């Protein structure tokens, strides 16, 4: 899947079917400090995942080398880089020594939480850095800074964050961080402000072709054969089952979504749409229909965004309507369904034609099926265009996206409402069966 190729010091690891998520190694064998091991065990991580097993030795070798890491979503990339940072930290020096950049405040907060747990038995200090509308930029004190590029960059420039001793810079969701205009520019600027010798580490599940020139630009002058590229390739069947449902038209699409509420709340679900306005509109309609849902997009205030995530994580709401702002990195263990109300699209270059966004598709559905758990992704198809986009995605990943058959036989003579109910019963039974793995 990766399009990054030769030139780098390439390590390809295959994740086989017999032990898809855990390695046969133990964390002790990775020579981690006792205090770090305690943090791992308190998180109930008893064995490393493949990416952790292979990334850690590469990240900890001396002299430090840059690393580009690629592994599927939900396979434990966060702990891989958090453990590397903790292992390299000089606990006696209070200054900032490592920076993790991530694309959104929600992912930043999550990474802060993971880092805090892993660092619980160490003396590491951790400083979250995200935009706060009502607070001024006060001095950042922490050995490990975790934040979004805009805010981190600003703090460095106004000298509220001293980066003179930074030895590691991590870009989580690296392709989105270098590709998107603003995030990309800010990430490159931050890299220029930290010491030249800092180790640069990129992690993502996807590295599309257009990403290559950004990576080269970001990594700068380091000889390519000294840059490590670590890929964990998944051979096993993914635990996310993908389906699509035909909707007759726009109205049918919404009414199906509303009807699916019961199924979506078996556990937790995220509904993805392409634009803020659509998110606002369908949230209002779902609430109008008597459902409890949360809404998250980039047009909300920081406090609203934080409250939405709190509600969803703490199960005050079980259904979340979101734009692509939430497509990456978010890890909520009981999300077992992702609905693509809109299929992800982007504009091709240079033609500026609407085409399937393969990477966003993979990241969106990757919000379920975390670390080997079961998950279902349902794509709504309400137009010929949507159908074609779905086909392109299927061909791109060479995967099966099965139609949930809404069997219309034996429905003759039934009323519209009865037909609707039968369709829903079918879908419900089907999804429950899939989640149980029957
Ligand atoms: P990624 O960044 O690769 O998408 P995350 O780092 O968010 O994935 O991890 C996905 C899930 O797997 C998280 O819930 C995390 O707690 C869990 N996890 C990570 N490593 C391990 C491990 N070694 N053992 C058990 N669970 C793990
Ligand atoms: Mg991640």
Short mmCIF file of C-alpha atoms and ligand atoms in Angstrom, two decimals:
data_model
loop_
_atom_site.label_atom_id
_atom_site.label_comp_id
_atom_site.label_asym_id
_atom_site.label_seq_id
_atom_site.Cartn_x
_atom_site.Cartn_y
_atom_site.Cartn_z
CA UNK A 1 0.00 0.00 0.00
CA UNK A 2 2.86 2.29 0.76
CA UNK A 3 4.30 4.23 -2.09
CA UNK A 4 7.45 5.22 -0.29
CA UNK A 5 10.18 3.18 -1.86
CA UNK A 6 13.84 2.44 -2.18
CA UNK A 7 16.64 4.60 -0.97
CA UNK A 8 15.76 4.41 2.69
CA UNK A 9 16.99 1.76 5.08
CA UNK A 10 13.86 -0.37 4.63
CA UNK A 11 12.50 -2.85 7.19
CA UNK A 12 9.36 -4.71 6.18
CA UNK A 13 7.67 -6.81 8.83
CA UNK A 14 4.78 -9.08 8.12
CA UNK A 15 2.03 -9.36 10.63
CA UNK A 16 0.83 -12.90 10.28
CA UNK A 17 -2.44 -14.55 11.06
CA UNK A 18 -1.27 -16.62 13.99
CA UNK A 19 -0.38 -13.65 16.16
CA UNK A 20 -1.90 -10.68 14.45
CA UNK A 21 -1.54 -8.14 17.23
CA UNK A 22 0.98 -9.38 19.71
CA UNK A 23 4.57 -10.27 19.19
CA UNK A 24 6.12 -13.35 20.74
CA UNK A 25 8.52 -11.07 22.55
CA UNK A 26 7.97 -9.52 25.95
CA UNK A 27 8.45 -5.88 26.90
CA UNK A 28 11.27 -6.95 29.24
CA UNK A 29 13.21 -8.25 26.25
CA UNK A 30 13.02 -4.76 24.75
CA UNK A 31 15.17 -3.55 27.66
CA UNK A 32 12.75 -0.95 28.89
CA UNK A 33 13.36 0.66 32.25
CA UNK A 34 11.58 -0.89 35.21
CA UNK A 35 9.51 2.25 35.87
CA UNK A 36 8.34 2.28 32.27
CA UNK A 37 7.44 -1.41 32.47
CA UNK A 38 5.29 -0.67 35.50
CA UNK A 39 3.35 1.89 33.44
CA UNK A 40 2.85 -0.66 30.68
CA UNK A 41 1.52 -3.27 33.04
CA UNK A 42 -0.83 -0.82 34.69
CA UNK A 43 -2.27 -0.30 31.19
CA UNK A 44 -2.52 -4.06 30.95
CA UNK A 45 -0.22 -4.25 27.96
CA UNK A 46 1.48 -7.56 28.56
CA UNK A 47 3.22 -7.95 25.22
CA UNK A 48 4.31 -5.50 22.56
CA UNK A 49 2.46 -5.26 19.27
CA UNK A 50 4.44 -5.82 16.08
CA UNK A 51 5.05 -2.14 15.45
CA UNK A 52 6.16 -1.67 19.06
CA UNK A 53 8.48 -4.66 18.94
CA UNK A 54 10.19 -3.48 15.77
CA UNK A 55 10.07 0.29 16.14
CA UNK A 56 11.52 0.47 19.64
CA UNK A 57 14.94 -1.07 18.94
CA UNK A 58 15.27 1.09 15.81
CA UNK A 59 14.25 4.22 17.68
CA UNK A 60 16.59 3.57 20.56
CA UNK A 61 19.76 2.78 18.60
CA UNK A 62 22.63 5.18 18.87
CA UNK A 63 23.49 7.41 17.16
CA UNK A 64 19.80 8.24 16.70
CA UNK A 65 18.41 7.99 13.20
CA UNK A 66 15.24 9.31 11.66
CA UNK A 67 12.40 6.83 11.32
CA UNK A 68 9.33 6.63 9.11
CA UNK A 69 6.94 4.11 10.62
CA UNK A 70 3.91 2.65 8.93
CA UNK A 71 1.39 0.24 10.45
CA UNK A 72 -2.36 -0.18 10.20
CA UNK A 73 -4.66 1.85 12.39
CA UNK A 74 -5.26 0.50 15.86
CA UNK A 75 -2.01 -1.46 16.13
CA UNK A 76 -0.32 0.54 18.89
CA UNK A 77 1.78 3.21 17.19
CA UNK A 78 1.17 5.68 20.03
CA UNK A 79 2.85 3.55 22.68
CA UNK A 80 5.71 2.85 20.24
CA UNK A 81 6.76 6.48 20.15
CA UNK A 82 5.76 7.28 23.75
CA UNK A 83 7.97 4.44 25.04
CA UNK A 84 10.86 5.59 22.86
CA UNK A 85 10.60 9.11 24.25
CA UNK A 86 10.42 7.91 27.85
CA UNK A 87 13.44 5.69 27.27
CA UNK A 88 15.51 8.55 25.90
CA UNK A 89 14.48 11.19 28.41
CA UNK A 90 16.95 12.69 30.86
CA UNK A 91 14.65 12.90 33.89
CA UNK A 92 17.03 15.22 35.73
CA UNK A 93 16.78 17.95 33.12
CA UNK A 94 13.48 19.84 33.43
CA UNK A 95 13.70 21.36 29.93
CA UNK A 96 11.66 20.25 26.96
CA UNK A 97 13.41 17.32 25.27
CA UNK A 98 10.72 15.86 23.03
CA UNK A 99 7.79 17.21 21.05
CA UNK A 100 4.89 15.19 19.64
CA UNK A 101 2.80 16.96 17.02
CA UNK A 102 -0.64 15.74 16.08
CA UNK A 103 -3.26 17.17 13.73
CA UNK A 104 -6.15 17.83 16.14
CA UNK A 105 -6.80 18.85 19.74
CA UNK A 106 -8.76 15.63 20.29
CA UNK A 107 -5.85 13.45 19.23
CA UNK A 108 -3.45 15.61 21.24
CA UNK A 109 -5.53 15.12 24.38
CA UNK A 110 -5.68 11.38 23.80
CA UNK A 111 -1.91 11.12 23.31
CA UNK A 112 -1.37 13.16 26.47
CA UNK A 113 -3.51 10.67 28.37
CA UNK A 114 -1.60 7.66 26.97
CA UNK A 115 1.74 9.31 27.72
CA UNK A 116 0.66 10.17 31.27
CA UNK A 117 -0.35 6.59 31.92
CA UNK A 118 2.85 5.14 30.53
CA UNK A 119 4.94 7.72 32.41
CA UNK A 120 3.04 7.26 35.66
CA UNK A 121 5.93 5.64 37.53
CA UNK A 122 8.63 7.87 36.06
CA UNK A 123 9.53 11.48 36.86
CA UNK A 124 8.64 12.67 33.34
CA UNK A 125 6.71 15.93 33.07
CA UNK A 126 4.20 16.28 30.26
CA UNK A 127 2.77 19.51 28.86
CA UNK A 128 -0.29 19.50 26.59
CA UNK A 129 -0.37 22.39 24.15
CA UNK A 130 -3.64 23.09 22.36
CA UNK A 131 -5.46 26.26 21.45
CA UNK A 132 -7.51 27.78 24.28
CA UNK A 133 -9.68 30.64 23.15
CA UNK A 134 -9.93 32.34 26.52
CA UNK A 135 -6.44 31.85 27.87
CA UNK A 136 -3.30 33.68 27.00
CA UNK A 137 -0.19 31.82 26.04
CA UNK A 138 1.61 31.22 29.27
CA UNK A 139 4.98 29.55 29.63
CA UNK A 140 5.10 25.84 28.81
CA UNK A 141 7.01 23.68 31.23
CA UNK A 142 7.38 20.02 30.51
CA UNK A 143 10.00 17.58 29.34
CA UNK A 144 7.55 16.19 26.81
CA UNK A 145 5.37 18.64 24.89
CA UNK A 146 2.38 17.26 23.02
CA UNK A 147 0.36 19.59 20.83
CA UNK A 148 -0.98 20.81 17.54
CA UNK A 149 1.55 22.46 15.20
CA UNK A 150 -0.07 25.92 15.10
CA UNK A 151 -0.08 26.42 18.85
CA UNK A 152 3.27 24.77 19.48
CA UNK A 153 4.85 26.90 16.72
CA UNK A 154 3.39 30.09 18.13
CA UNK A 155 4.62 29.32 21.64
CA UNK A 156 8.14 28.72 20.38
CA UNK A 157 8.11 32.00 18.46
CA UNK A 158 6.93 34.07 21.41
CA UNK A 159 9.57 32.33 23.53
CA UNK A 160 7.15 30.67 25.89
CA UNK A 161 8.48 27.26 24.90
CA UNK A 162 12.21 26.71 24.94
CA UNK A 163 13.23 24.11 22.38
CA UNK A 164 17.01 24.42 22.62
CA UNK A 165 17.31 20.95 24.13
CA UNK A 166 14.77 19.08 22.00
CA UNK A 167 16.20 15.76 20.89
CA UNK A 168 13.13 14.10 19.40
CA UNK A 169 10.35 15.43 17.20
CA UNK A 170 7.48 13.05 16.49
CA UNK A 171 4.84 13.62 13.83
CA UNK A 172 1.85 11.43 14.48
CA UNK A 173 -0.48 10.99 11.48
CA UNK A 174 2.52 12.28 9.59
CA UNK A 175 1.04 12.33 6.10
CA UNK A 176 -1.79 14.60 7.18
CA UNK A 177 0.66 16.75 9.09
CA UNK A 178 2.93 17.40 6.14
CA UNK A 179 0.37 17.42 3.42
CA UNK A 180 -2.15 19.90 4.69
CA UNK A 181 -1.11 23.41 3.84
CA UNK A 182 -1.08 25.02 7.26
CA UNK A 183 -0.18 22.03 9.39
CA UNK A 184 2.58 21.20 6.94
CA UNK A 185 4.09 24.67 6.96
CA UNK A 186 3.95 24.86 10.74
CA UNK A 187 5.50 21.41 11.19
CA UNK A 188 8.37 22.32 8.87
CA UNK A 189 8.87 25.60 10.73
CA UNK A 190 8.96 23.84 14.10
CA UNK A 191 11.54 21.44 12.75
CA UNK A 192 13.70 24.42 11.71
CA UNK A 193 13.44 25.93 15.19
CA UNK A 194 14.63 22.85 17.09
CA UNK A 195 18.27 21.70 17.14
CA UNK A 196 19.56 20.28 13.87
CA UNK A 197 20.61 17.04 15.45
CA UNK A 198 17.12 16.13 16.73
CA UNK A 199 15.80 12.71 15.81
CA UNK A 200 12.78 12.98 13.51
CA UNK A 201 10.10 10.31 13.74
CA UNK A 202 7.06 9.99 11.51
CA UNK A 203 4.17 7.61 12.10
CA UNK A 204 1.06 6.92 10.05
CA UNK A 205 -1.04 4.15 8.60
CA UNK A 206 -0.90 5.77 5.17
CA UNK A 207 1.71 7.49 3.06
CA UNK A 208 0.14 8.43 -0.27
CA UNK A 209 2.31 9.10 -3.32
CA UNK A 210 2.02 12.86 -3.13
CA UNK A 211 3.48 12.69 0.36
CA UNK A 212 6.93 11.78 -0.79
CA UNK A 213 8.19 15.24 -1.63
CA UNK A 214 6.96 16.58 1.72
CA UNK A 215 8.81 13.86 3.55
CA UNK A 216 12.02 14.69 1.74
CA UNK A 217 11.54 18.35 2.46
CA UNK A 218 10.85 17.63 6.11
CA UNK A 219 13.74 15.28 6.68
CA UNK A 220 16.09 17.75 5.01
CA UNK A 221 19.69 16.83 4.34
CA UNK A 222 19.92 13.50 6.15
CA UNK A 223 21.35 10.92 3.73
CA UNK A 224 18.47 8.75 2.60
CA UNK A 225 20.17 5.48 3.44
CA UNK A 226 20.38 6.65 7.04
CA UNK A 227 16.62 7.14 7.25
CA UNK A 228 14.82 4.05 8.44
CA UNK A 229 11.54 3.06 6.89
CA UNK A 230 9.66 0.51 8.97
CA UNK A 231 6.53 -1.04 7.50
CA UNK A 232 4.34 -3.56 9.25
CA UNK A 233 2.28 -5.24 6.59
CA UNK A 234 -0.88 -6.93 7.60
CA UNK A 235 -1.48 -10.33 6.07
CA UNK A 236 -4.37 -11.35 8.24
CA UNK A 237 -7.96 -10.59 7.42
CA UNK A 238 -8.90 -7.29 8.91
CA UNK A 239 -11.33 -7.35 11.78
CA UNK A 240 -13.32 -4.51 10.26
CA UNK A 241 -16.13 -5.81 8.09
CA UNK A 242 -17.17 -3.38 5.40
CA UNK A 243 -20.64 -3.08 3.93
CA UNK A 244 -22.77 -0.77 1.91
CA UNK A 245 -26.48 -0.10 1.85
CA UNK A 246 -28.40 1.26 -1.09
CA UNK A 247 -30.58 4.23 -0.28
CA UNK A 248 -33.24 5.32 -2.70
CA UNK A 249 -32.57 9.02 -2.45
CA UNK A 250 -31.44 11.79 -0.14
CA UNK A 251 -34.50 11.53 2.10
CA UNK A 252 -34.27 7.76 2.33
CA UNK A 253 -30.63 8.16 3.34
CA UNK A 254 -31.54 10.29 6.31
CA UNK A 255 -34.48 8.17 7.33
CA UNK A 256 -32.30 5.04 7.22
CA UNK A 257 -29.73 6.77 9.42
CA UNK A 258 -32.36 7.73 11.94
CA UNK A 259 -33.77 4.21 11.90
CA UNK A 260 -30.30 2.78 12.46
CA UNK A 261 -29.98 4.64 15.78
CA UNK A 262 -30.92 1.57 17.76
CA UNK A 263 -28.25 -0.53 16.08
CA UNK A 264 -25.72 2.27 16.40
CA UNK A 265 -26.22 2.34 20.16
CA UNK A 266 -25.60 -1.38 20.69
CA UNK A 267 -22.17 -0.02 21.40
CA UNK A 268 -20.81 3.31 20.13
CA UNK A 269 -20.84 4.64 16.59
CA UNK A 270 -19.34 7.48 14.62
CA UNK A 271 -21.18 8.92 11.62
CA UNK A 272 -18.86 10.67 9.17
CA UNK A 273 -20.01 13.42 6.83
CA UNK A 274 -18.01 15.60 4.47
CA UNK A 275 -18.94 19.08 5.65
CA UNK A 276 -19.73 21.00 8.81
CA UNK A 277 -23.10 22.15 7.48
CA UNK A 278 -24.16 18.58 6.81
CA UNK A 279 -23.01 17.57 10.27
CA UNK A 280 -25.04 20.41 11.83
CA UNK A 281 -28.07 19.56 9.77
CA UNK A 282 -28.24 15.84 10.37
CA UNK A 283 -27.43 16.26 14.07
CA UNK A 284 -30.34 18.67 14.44
CA UNK A 285 -32.62 16.26 12.60
CA UNK A 286 -31.50 13.27 14.67
CA UNK A 287 -32.06 15.21 17.87
CA UNK A 288 -35.42 16.33 16.50
CA UNK A 289 -36.28 12.66 16.01
CA UNK A 290 -35.64 12.08 19.72
CA UNK A 291 -32.13 10.62 19.57
CA UNK A 292 -29.13 11.49 21.73
CA UNK A 293 -26.18 12.44 19.57
CA UNK A 294 -23.00 14.48 19.86
CA UNK A 295 -21.54 16.69 17.17
CA UNK A 296 -17.92 17.41 16.42
CA UNK A 297 -16.37 19.58 13.74
CA UNK A 298 -13.76 22.28 13.37
CA UNK A 299 -16.29 25.13 13.52
CA UNK A 300 -17.07 24.53 17.19
CA UNK A 301 -15.34 26.31 20.05
CA UNK A 302 -12.55 24.49 21.94
CA UNK A 303 -14.86 24.06 24.94
CA UNK A 304 -17.64 22.60 22.81
CA UNK A 305 -15.19 20.18 21.23
CA UNK A 306 -13.86 19.09 24.60
CA UNK A 307 -17.37 18.58 25.95
CA UNK A 308 -18.37 16.53 22.93
CA UNK A 309 -15.41 14.18 23.38
CA UNK A 310 -16.06 13.92 27.12
CA UNK A 311 -19.70 13.01 26.50
CA UNK A 312 -18.78 10.40 23.92
CA UNK A 313 -15.89 8.85 25.83
CA UNK A 314 -17.88 8.66 29.03
CA UNK A 315 -20.87 7.17 27.14
CA UNK A 316 -23.22 10.04 27.93
CA UNK A 317 -23.76 9.85 24.18
CA UNK A 318 -23.21 6.77 22.08
CA UNK A 319 -23.51 8.28 18.63
CA UNK A 320 -21.21 10.95 17.33
CA UNK A 321 -21.65 12.90 14.10
CA UNK A 322 -18.29 14.17 12.87
CA UNK A 323 -16.38 15.54 9.93
CA UNK A 324 -12.96 14.30 8.88
CA UNK A 325 -11.47 16.21 11.80
CA UNK A 326 -12.10 13.03 13.77
CA UNK A 327 -11.03 10.59 11.06
CA UNK A 328 -7.50 10.15 12.40
CA UNK A 329 -6.02 8.59 15.45
CA UNK A 330 -9.00 8.64 17.80
CA UNK A 331 -9.07 5.47 19.87
CA UNK A 332 -12.26 4.68 21.75
CA UNK A 333 -12.40 0.99 22.48
CA UNK A 334 -16.16 0.48 22.28
CA UNK A 335 -16.74 2.18 18.94
CA UNK A 336 -17.79 -0.79 16.90
CA UNK A 337 -19.53 0.90 14.04
CA UNK A 338 -18.52 3.62 11.61
CA UNK A 339 -21.09 4.99 9.20
CA UNK A 340 -19.96 6.82 6.12
CA UNK A 341 -23.04 8.91 5.55
CA UNK A 342 -21.01 10.63 2.86
CA UNK A 343 -18.20 8.73 1.23
CA UNK A 344 -14.87 10.53 1.59
CA UNK A 345 -13.86 12.50 -1.48
CA UNK A 346 -11.17 14.94 -2.42
CA UNK A 347 -10.38 17.09 -5.46
CA UNK A 348 -7.90 15.60 -7.88
CA UNK A 349 -4.96 17.65 -8.96
CA UNK A 350 -4.63 19.41 -11.36
CA UNK A 351 -8.09 18.62 -12.82
CA UNK A 352 -9.92 19.41 -9.57
CA UNK A 353 -12.38 16.60 -10.12
CA UNK A 354 -14.18 14.99 -7.19
CA UNK A 355 -12.52 11.64 -6.56
CA UNK A 356 -12.47 9.03 -3.79
CA UNK A 357 -10.20 9.85 -0.85
CA UNK A 358 -8.67 6.46 -0.16
CA UNK A 359 -6.59 7.51 2.81
CA UNK A 360 -9.44 9.22 4.61
CA UNK A 361 -11.60 6.14 4.02
CA UNK A 362 -9.03 3.92 5.70
CA UNK A 363 -8.58 6.29 8.62
CA UNK A 364 -12.32 6.75 9.13
CA UNK A 365 -13.09 3.03 9.24
CA UNK A 366 -10.01 2.56 11.41
CA UNK A 367 -11.88 4.25 14.28
CA UNK A 368 -13.39 0.83 14.85
CA UNK A 369 -11.75 -2.60 14.99
CA UNK A 370 -8.97 -1.28 17.25
CA UNK A 371 -6.27 -3.70 18.28
CA UNK A 372 -7.98 -6.72 16.81
CA UNK A 373 -11.48 -6.00 18.07
CA UNK A 374 -14.46 -6.45 15.82
CA UNK A 375 -15.89 -3.54 13.93
CA UNK A 376 -18.38 -2.77 11.21
CA UNK A 377 -18.15 -0.02 8.60
CA UNK A 378 -21.33 0.87 6.73
CA UNK A 379 -21.29 3.01 3.64
CA UNK A 380 -24.46 4.73 2.51
CA UNK A 381 -24.87 4.81 -1.24
CA UNK A 382 -27.59 7.14 -2.39
CA UNK A 383 -26.46 8.10 -5.88
CA UNK A 384 -24.63 6.76 -8.88
CA UNK A 385 -21.69 9.00 -8.05
CA UNK A 386 -21.49 7.55 -4.53
CA UNK A 387 -21.64 4.06 -5.97
CA UNK A 388 -18.73 4.78 -8.28
CA UNK A 389 -16.66 6.23 -5.46
CA UNK A 390 -17.33 3.12 -3.42
CA UNK A 391 -16.18 0.91 -6.30
CA UNK A 392 -12.97 2.90 -6.65
CA UNK A 393 -12.23 2.46 -2.95
CA UNK A 394 -12.93 -1.24 -3.15
CA UNK A 395 -10.61 -1.64 -6.14
CA UNK A 396 -7.92 0.46 -4.54
CA UNK A 397 -7.73 -1.70 -1.44
CA UNK A 398 -8.73 -4.91 -3.22
CA UNK A 399 -11.16 -5.53 -0.39
CA UNK A 400 -14.74 -6.71 -0.20
CA UNK A 401 -17.36 -4.15 0.57
CA UNK A 402 -20.47 -6.27 0.68
CA UNK A 403 -23.96 -5.11 0.01
CA UNK A 404 -26.30 -5.54 2.94
CA UNK A 405 -29.10 -7.05 1.07
CA UNK A 406 -32.39 -5.47 1.75
CA UNK A 407 -34.37 -8.40 0.56
CA UNK A 408 -37.53 -7.15 -1.11
CA UNK A 409 -38.97 -10.56 -1.84
CA UNK A 410 -41.97 -11.62 0.18
CA UNK A 411 -42.83 -8.01 0.72
CA UNK A 412 -45.62 -7.83 -1.76
CA UNK A 413 -48.82 -6.57 -0.33
CA UNK A 414 -47.06 -4.94 2.60
CA UNK A 415 -47.40 -1.27 3.44
CA UNK A 416 -44.50 1.15 3.09
CA UNK A 417 -44.02 1.12 6.84
CA UNK A 418 -43.98 -2.65 7.02
CA UNK A 419 -41.42 -2.74 4.23
CA UNK A 420 -39.26 -0.26 6.09
CA UNK A 421 -39.46 -2.29 9.25
CA UNK A 422 -38.50 -5.47 7.44
CA UNK A 423 -35.54 -3.73 5.89
CA UNK A 424 -34.43 -2.50 9.27
CA UNK A 425 -34.88 -5.88 10.91
CA UNK A 426 -32.71 -7.39 8.19
CA UNK A 427 -29.98 -4.83 8.65
CA UNK A 428 -30.09 -5.11 12.42
CA UNK A 429 -29.90 -8.88 12.42
CA UNK A 430 -27.08 -8.76 9.93
CA UNK A 431 -24.98 -6.27 11.92
CA UNK A 432 -25.52 -8.07 15.22
CA UNK A 433 -24.46 -11.31 13.61
CA UNK A 434 -21.33 -9.68 12.17
CA UNK A 435 -20.35 -8.15 15.50
CA UNK A 436 -20.76 -11.45 17.24
CA UNK A 437 -18.71 -13.07 14.50
CA UNK A 438 -21.31 -15.73 13.82
P1 LIG B 1 -2.57 3.39 16.28
O1 LIG B 1 -1.93 4.69 16.68
O2 LIG B 1 -1.62 2.42 15.68
O3 LIG B 1 -3.79 3.58 15.45
P2 LIG B 1 -3.12 3.19 19.11
O4 LIG B 1 -1.75 3.53 19.54
O5 LIG B 1 -4.16 4.23 19.28
O6 LIG B 1 -3.11 2.69 17.60
O7 LIG B 1 -3.54 1.84 19.86
C1 LIG B 1 -4.75 1.18 19.58
C2 LIG B 1 -5.26 0.47 20.81
O8 LIG B 1 -4.44 -0.63 21.11
C3 LIG B 1 -5.29 1.34 22.05
O9 LIG B 1 -6.53 1.18 22.70
C4 LIG B 1 -4.18 0.82 22.90
O10 LIG B 1 -4.47 0.97 24.28
C5 LIG B 1 -4.10 -0.63 22.48
N1 LIG B 1 -2.73 -1.19 22.60
C6 LIG B 1 -1.60 -0.65 22.11
N2 LIG B 1 -0.53 -1.44 22.37
C7 LIG B 1 -0.99 -2.50 23.05
C8 LIG B 1 -0.36 -3.67 23.63
N3 LIG B 1 0.93 -3.88 23.51
N4 LIG B 1 -1.16 -4.55 24.27
C9 LIG B 1 -2.50 -4.35 24.36
N5 LIG B 1 -3.15 -3.28 23.85
C10 LIG B 1 -2.41 -2.36 23.20
MG1 LIG B 2 -2.38 6.62 16.21
#
